[in-house]
Short mmCIF file of C-alpha atoms and ligand atoms in Angstrom, two decimals:
data_model
loop_
_atom_site.label_atom_id
_atom_site.label_comp_id
_atom_site.label_asym_id
_atom_site.label_seq_id
_atom_site.Cartn_x
_atom_site.Cartn_y
_atom_site.Cartn_z
CA MET Z 1 -35.93 153.34 117.65
CA LYS Z 2 -36.21 149.52 117.88
CA TYR Z 3 -38.90 147.89 119.97
CA ASN Z 4 -39.04 144.28 121.16
CA ASN Z 5 -42.75 143.79 120.54
CA LEU Z 6 -43.76 146.53 118.12
CA LEU Z 7 -43.11 147.34 114.49
CA ILE Z 8 -43.29 150.88 113.16
CA GLU Z 9 -43.63 151.77 109.52
CA ILE Z 10 -44.06 155.28 108.16
CA LYS Z 11 -45.63 155.96 104.78
CA GLU Z 12 -45.84 159.63 103.84
CA HIS Z 13 -47.66 161.23 106.78
CA THR Z 14 -49.10 158.05 108.31
CA ALA Z 15 -47.34 155.81 110.81
CA VAL Z 16 -48.44 152.22 111.38
CA VAL Z 17 -47.72 150.74 114.80
CA THR Z 18 -48.11 146.95 114.82
CA VAL Z 19 -48.19 145.02 118.08
CA ASN Z 20 -45.94 142.12 117.22
CA ARG Z 21 -46.29 139.03 119.41
CA PRO Z 22 -48.33 136.90 117.01
CA ASP Z 23 -47.50 133.63 118.79
CA LYS Z 24 -49.26 135.06 121.89
CA LEU Z 25 -51.99 136.75 119.85
CA ASN Z 26 -50.26 140.06 120.56
CA ALA Z 27 -51.09 139.89 124.28
CA LEU Z 28 -49.85 142.93 126.18
CA ASN Z 29 -47.04 142.09 128.59
CA ALA Z 30 -45.18 144.78 130.55
CA ASP Z 31 -42.55 144.99 127.85
CA THR Z 32 -45.18 145.72 125.19
CA ILE Z 33 -46.80 148.39 127.35
CA ASN Z 34 -43.37 150.05 127.65
CA ASP Z 35 -42.91 149.74 123.89
CA LEU Z 36 -46.29 151.39 123.25
CA GLU Z 37 -45.32 154.31 125.44
CA GLY Z 38 -41.97 154.63 123.67
CA ALA Z 39 -43.43 154.37 120.18
CA PHE Z 40 -46.26 156.83 120.71
CA THR Z 41 -43.84 159.29 122.37
CA GLU Z 42 -41.52 158.96 119.38
CA LEU Z 43 -44.38 159.50 116.90
CA LYS Z 44 -45.82 162.42 118.88
CA ASN Z 45 -42.50 164.17 118.38
CA LYS Z 46 -42.24 163.47 114.64
CA ASP Z 47 -43.59 166.60 112.95
CA ASP Z 48 -44.07 164.85 109.60
CA VAL Z 49 -46.35 162.14 111.07
CA PHE Z 50 -49.94 163.37 111.05
CA VAL Z 51 -51.98 160.19 111.64
CA ILE Z 52 -51.19 156.92 113.43
CA ILE Z 53 -52.73 153.52 112.69
CA LEU Z 54 -52.52 150.87 115.40
CA THR Z 55 -52.96 147.22 114.47
CA GLY Z 56 -51.89 143.70 115.41
CA SER Z 57 -49.52 141.28 113.75
CA GLY Z 58 -50.78 138.10 112.07
CA GLU Z 59 -54.18 137.01 110.82
CA LYS Z 60 -55.91 136.27 114.11
CA ALA Z 61 -55.59 139.08 116.56
CA PHE Z 62 -55.42 142.79 117.13
CA VAL Z 63 -54.54 142.20 120.80
CA ALA Z 64 -56.00 139.26 122.76
CA GLY Z 65 -55.69 141.03 126.10
CA ALA Z 66 -53.23 141.63 128.86
CA ASP Z 67 -50.74 138.79 129.13
CA ILE Z 68 -52.48 136.29 131.40
CA SER Z 69 -49.22 134.68 132.49
CA GLU Z 70 -48.14 138.05 133.95
CA LEU Z 71 -51.62 138.78 135.31
CA SER Z 72 -51.74 135.51 137.19
CA THR Z 73 -48.83 136.53 139.43
CA LEU Z 74 -50.27 139.84 140.63
CA ASP Z 75 -50.96 140.57 144.27
CA VAL Z 76 -53.11 143.48 145.41
CA LEU Z 77 -50.35 146.11 145.33
CA GLY Z 78 -48.94 144.77 142.07
CA ALA Z 79 -52.42 144.86 140.51
CA LYS Z 80 -52.85 148.54 141.40
CA GLN Z 81 -49.48 149.36 139.81
CA PHE Z 82 -50.35 147.20 136.78
CA SER Z 83 -53.64 148.99 136.24
CA ASP Z 84 -52.23 152.48 136.85
CA ARG Z 85 -49.40 151.81 134.41
CA GLY Z 86 -51.68 150.59 131.62
CA ASN Z 87 -54.11 153.45 132.21
CA SER Z 88 -51.36 156.02 132.04
CA VAL Z 89 -50.04 154.67 128.71
CA PHE Z 90 -53.56 154.37 127.24
CA GLU Z 91 -54.39 157.91 128.40
CA PHE Z 92 -51.20 159.12 126.75
CA ILE Z 93 -52.44 157.60 123.48
CA GLU Z 94 -55.93 159.05 123.95
CA ASN Z 95 -54.52 162.50 124.71
CA LEU Z 96 -52.18 162.55 121.72
CA ASP Z 97 -52.69 165.55 119.45
CA LYS Z 98 -52.64 163.30 116.35
CA PRO Z 99 -55.54 161.04 115.38
CA VAL Z 100 -54.98 157.39 116.25
CA ILE Z 101 -57.01 154.85 114.26
CA ALA Z 102 -57.30 151.28 115.56
CA ALA Z 103 -57.42 148.83 112.63
CA VAL Z 104 -58.85 145.82 114.45
CA ASN Z 105 -57.82 142.73 112.53
CA GLY Z 106 -59.10 139.93 114.78
CA PHE Z 107 -59.47 139.41 118.53
CA ALA Z 108 -59.61 142.64 120.56
CA LEU Z 109 -60.25 141.19 123.99
CA GLY Z 110 -59.71 142.58 127.47
CA GLY Z 111 -56.73 144.95 127.25
CA GLY Z 112 -57.01 144.71 123.45
CA CYS Z 113 -60.55 146.04 123.47
CA GLU Z 114 -59.44 148.67 125.99
CA LEU Z 115 -56.52 149.67 123.77
CA ALA Z 116 -58.85 150.04 120.78
CA LEU Z 117 -61.20 152.11 122.95
CA ALA Z 118 -58.35 154.48 123.83
CA CYS Z 119 -57.84 155.15 120.09
CA HIS Z 120 -59.85 157.96 118.52
CA ILE Z 121 -61.40 155.96 115.67
CA ARG Z 122 -61.93 152.21 115.31
CA VAL Z 123 -62.35 150.31 112.05
CA SER Z 124 -62.28 146.56 111.76
CA GLY Z 125 -62.10 143.54 109.53
CA GLU Z 126 -65.12 141.24 109.27
CA ASN Z 127 -63.36 138.73 111.52
CA ALA Z 128 -62.93 141.15 114.44
CA LYS Z 129 -64.14 140.01 117.83
CA PHE Z 130 -64.30 142.49 120.67
CA GLY Z 131 -64.99 141.73 124.30
CA GLN Z 132 -64.18 142.22 127.94
CA PRO Z 133 -63.83 138.59 129.11
CA GLU Z 134 -62.08 139.42 132.40
CA VAL Z 135 -65.01 138.05 134.39
CA ASN Z 136 -64.10 134.59 133.05
CA LEU Z 137 -60.77 134.97 134.87
CA GLY Z 138 -62.37 136.24 138.09
CA LEU Z 139 -61.31 139.78 137.19
CA ILE Z 140 -62.74 143.08 136.08
CA PRO Z 141 -61.30 145.24 133.28
CA GLY Z 142 -58.30 147.20 134.53
CA TYR Z 143 -57.16 149.26 131.56
CA GLY Z 144 -60.21 151.51 131.31
CA GLY Z 145 -62.81 149.07 129.96
CA THR Z 146 -65.51 149.86 132.51
CA GLN Z 147 -65.11 153.57 131.75
CA ARG Z 148 -64.51 153.82 128.02
CA LEU Z 149 -66.80 151.02 126.87
CA ALA Z 150 -69.68 152.55 128.86
CA ARG Z 151 -68.98 155.94 127.28
CA THR Z 152 -68.58 154.53 123.75
CA VAL Z 153 -71.66 152.31 123.61
CA ASN Z 154 -73.97 152.81 126.58
CA SER Z 155 -73.70 151.69 130.16
CA ALA Z 156 -76.37 148.95 129.94
CA ARG Z 157 -74.72 147.40 126.88
CA ALA Z 158 -71.25 147.80 128.40
CA LEU Z 159 -72.46 146.10 131.56
CA GLU Z 160 -73.94 143.21 129.61
CA TYR Z 161 -70.64 142.60 127.82
CA ILE Z 162 -68.55 143.06 130.96
CA LEU Z 163 -70.80 140.87 133.14
CA THR Z 164 -71.15 138.04 130.61
CA GLY Z 165 -67.69 138.24 129.01
CA ASP Z 166 -69.43 137.56 125.69
CA MET Z 167 -67.63 138.41 122.48
CA ILE Z 168 -68.98 141.09 120.15
CA ASN Z 169 -68.61 140.27 116.46
CA ALA Z 170 -67.85 142.91 113.84
CA GLU Z 171 -71.46 143.25 112.69
CA GLU Z 172 -72.69 143.87 116.23
CA ALA Z 173 -69.73 146.17 116.96
CA PHE Z 174 -70.78 148.29 113.99
CA ARG Z 175 -74.44 148.25 115.02
CA ILE Z 176 -73.67 149.54 118.52
CA GLY Z 177 -71.13 152.14 117.38
CA LEU Z 178 -68.06 150.40 118.73
CA VAL Z 179 -66.46 150.53 115.26
CA ASN Z 180 -67.03 153.14 112.57
CA ARG Z 181 -66.61 150.80 109.62
CA VAL Z 182 -66.19 147.10 108.88
CA TYR Z 183 -64.22 145.93 105.84
CA PRO Z 184 -63.40 142.54 104.35
CA GLN Z 185 -60.24 141.40 106.12
CA THR Z 186 -58.12 141.67 102.97
CA GLU Z 187 -59.12 145.31 102.46
CA LEU Z 188 -58.76 146.46 106.06
CA MET Z 189 -55.32 148.03 105.85
CA ASN Z 190 -55.85 149.68 102.46
CA LYS Z 191 -59.13 151.18 103.59
CA THR Z 192 -57.58 152.35 106.87
CA PHE Z 193 -54.78 154.01 104.90
CA GLU Z 194 -57.39 155.75 102.72
CA LEU Z 195 -59.03 157.13 105.85
CA ALA Z 196 -55.66 158.19 107.30
CA ASP Z 197 -54.67 159.85 103.99
CA LYS Z 198 -57.92 161.75 103.86
CA ILE Z 199 -57.29 163.16 107.35
CA ALA Z 200 -53.61 163.80 106.59
CA GLY Z 201 -54.67 165.92 103.59
CA LYS Z 202 -56.50 168.46 105.77
CA GLY Z 203 -54.97 171.38 107.62
CA GLN Z 204 -53.34 169.73 110.62
CA GLN Z 205 -53.91 172.69 112.93
CA ALA Z 206 -57.64 172.21 112.42
CA VAL Z 207 -57.37 168.42 112.79
CA ARG Z 208 -55.54 168.76 116.12
CA LEU Z 209 -57.86 171.36 117.57
CA ALA Z 210 -60.96 169.41 116.45
CA LEU Z 211 -59.54 166.32 118.16
CA LYS Z 212 -58.91 168.30 121.34
CA SER Z 213 -62.40 169.77 121.32
CA VAL Z 214 -64.25 166.48 120.75
CA ARG Z 215 -62.13 164.77 123.39
CA ALA Z 216 -63.24 167.40 125.88
CA THR Z 217 -66.75 165.90 125.80
CA HIS Z 218 -65.35 163.26 128.19
CA GLN Z 219 -64.25 165.87 130.67
CA MET Z 220 -66.69 168.76 130.45
CA ALA Z 221 -70.34 169.54 130.88
CA LEU Z 222 -72.02 171.01 127.77
CA THR Z 223 -71.85 174.70 128.78
CA GLN Z 224 -68.17 174.38 129.64
CA GLY Z 225 -67.54 172.35 126.47
CA LEU Z 226 -69.16 175.01 124.29
CA LYS Z 227 -66.93 177.68 125.82
CA TYR Z 228 -63.91 175.45 125.24
CA GLU Z 229 -64.94 174.88 121.60
CA ALA Z 230 -65.30 178.66 121.12
CA SER Z 231 -61.78 179.23 122.46
CA LEU Z 232 -60.31 176.61 120.10
CA PHE Z 233 -62.40 177.99 117.21
CA ALA Z 234 -60.86 181.41 117.90
CA LEU Z 235 -57.40 179.86 118.01
CA VAL Z 236 -57.80 178.06 114.68
CA CYS Z 237 -58.97 181.28 113.02
CA GLY Z 238 -55.55 182.73 113.80
CA THR Z 239 -53.75 180.09 111.72
CA GLU Z 240 -52.36 180.40 108.20
CA ASP Z 241 -54.29 177.24 107.29
CA PHE Z 242 -57.58 178.99 108.05
CA LYS Z 243 -56.66 181.90 105.76
CA GLU Z 244 -55.53 179.47 103.04
CA GLY Z 245 -58.59 177.20 103.38
CA THR Z 246 -61.14 179.99 103.13
CA MET Z 247 -59.22 181.84 100.40
CA ALA Z 248 -58.88 178.65 98.33
CA PHE Z 249 -62.65 178.11 98.54
CA LEU Z 250 -63.36 181.65 97.39
CA GLU Z 251 -60.80 181.37 94.58
CA LYS Z 252 -62.26 177.99 93.56
CA ARG Z 253 -59.00 176.07 93.97
CA LYS Z 254 -57.64 173.32 96.23
CA PRO Z 255 -56.11 174.56 99.48
CA ASP Z 256 -52.39 174.21 99.94
CA PHE Z 257 -52.14 173.75 103.70
CA LYS Z 258 -48.79 174.40 105.36
CA ASN Z 259 -50.04 173.15 108.74
CA LYS Z 260 -49.20 176.46 110.36
N1 COA O 1 -52.31 136.26 127.46
C1 COA O 1 -51.32 135.39 127.28
N2 COA O 1 -51.29 134.50 126.27
C2 COA O 1 -52.33 134.51 125.42
C3 COA O 1 -53.41 135.37 125.56
C4 COA O 1 -53.38 136.28 126.64
N3 COA O 1 -54.33 137.20 126.85
N4 COA O 1 -54.30 135.13 124.59
C5 COA O 1 -53.79 134.14 123.85
N5 COA O 1 -52.60 133.75 124.35
C6 COA O 1 -51.70 132.71 123.85
C7 COA O 1 -52.19 131.32 124.18
O1 COA O 1 -51.86 130.98 125.50
C8 COA O 1 -51.47 130.51 123.14
O2 COA O 1 -50.13 130.37 123.54
P1 COA O 1 -49.41 128.93 123.43
O3 COA O 1 -49.46 128.58 121.97
O4 COA O 1 -48.03 129.19 123.93
O5 COA O 1 -50.22 128.00 124.28
C9 COA O 1 -51.47 131.43 121.92
O6 COA O 1 -51.67 132.76 122.43
C10 COA O 1 -52.59 131.14 120.95
O7 COA O 1 -53.82 131.19 121.65
P2 COA O 1 -54.91 130.02 121.61
O8 COA O 1 -55.72 130.11 122.85
O9 COA O 1 -54.24 128.71 121.34
O10 COA O 1 -55.74 130.44 120.34
P3 COA O 1 -57.27 130.11 120.05
O11 COA O 1 -57.50 130.54 118.64
O12 COA O 1 -57.59 128.71 120.41
O13 COA O 1 -58.12 131.06 121.02
C11 COA O 1 -58.68 133.14 122.10
C12 COA O 1 -58.09 132.46 120.86
C13 COA O 1 -58.45 134.64 121.93
C14 COA O 1 -60.17 132.86 122.20
C15 COA O 1 -57.95 132.62 123.37
O14 COA O 1 -56.55 132.69 123.16
C16 COA O 1 -58.27 133.40 124.61
O15 COA O 1 -59.34 133.23 125.16
N6 COA O 1 -57.34 134.26 125.07
C17 COA O 1 -57.51 135.01 126.29
C18 COA O 1 -58.44 136.17 126.07
C19 COA O 1 -58.63 136.92 127.36
O16 COA O 1 -59.18 136.43 128.32
N7 COA O 1 -58.19 138.19 127.37
C20 COA O 1 -58.35 139.06 128.49
C21 COA O 1 -57.24 138.94 129.43
S1 COA O 1 -57.54 140.00 130.82
#
């Protein structure tokens, strides 16, 4: 499918979704939010896509936020719909049963930071700058920033960033656990592909159930989460991949996963 503001490229089992409004630093307008929903729905349904990388077009930005020209026209009812819409698309991404890696190649501000936070793994270039600068516009984050940033770093740090609107550079983002890895800008995509390939080479039943189980930490208390993990562990032990993975180890060979 064609999208107005997104590019999709598929290489082997990895799809790259690129937000493509470089002249507006890939700011998320309503059209782009619709495109994201369409693209992630399309990729969810593609059986041969195992991992998705999300990045931004151009040298400067991952996504520099929600589109401020659209934001500026919102009234109270419109703002509620705006926020609900973004949250529902970002939750769709977060709840996908395929790993989504944000390759943050520049500014990830406001909705851009929130979009990266909805991804399962974040890596960045050395030039990345994260932040929730909504307070500078007389706003608060509306696409999940108050919730996911506080869960990803800690609430005191999240509050500092949200209350000051200060930007977080790549080094600090790494130090506080906002990104897993930082690469020189020129190596970012190659290194992200390496990570995606590594995950794509595992048994995908296990990858999907592990993703589901870790994600449950957001929704469940520990006792409930442990029970949930046990039920998914039982499920994965019924797969062909489990039999192949353990047999291959015992036979001292590489597993040949069929993702069944
Ligand atoms: N919404 C709409 N347009 C945006 C945008 C946004 N969030 N962020 C950048 N743009 C546009 C600019 O208006 C400019 O468009 P123009 O050339 O038509 O005037 C273009 O992208 C380039 O941005 P510019 O500000 O000239 O680049 P810069 O390198 O000087 O500054 C930023 C980069 C990211 C610091 C700056 O663009 C910025 O502060 N953006 C807003 C960030 C923000 O507040 N995001 C949260 C929104 S809730």
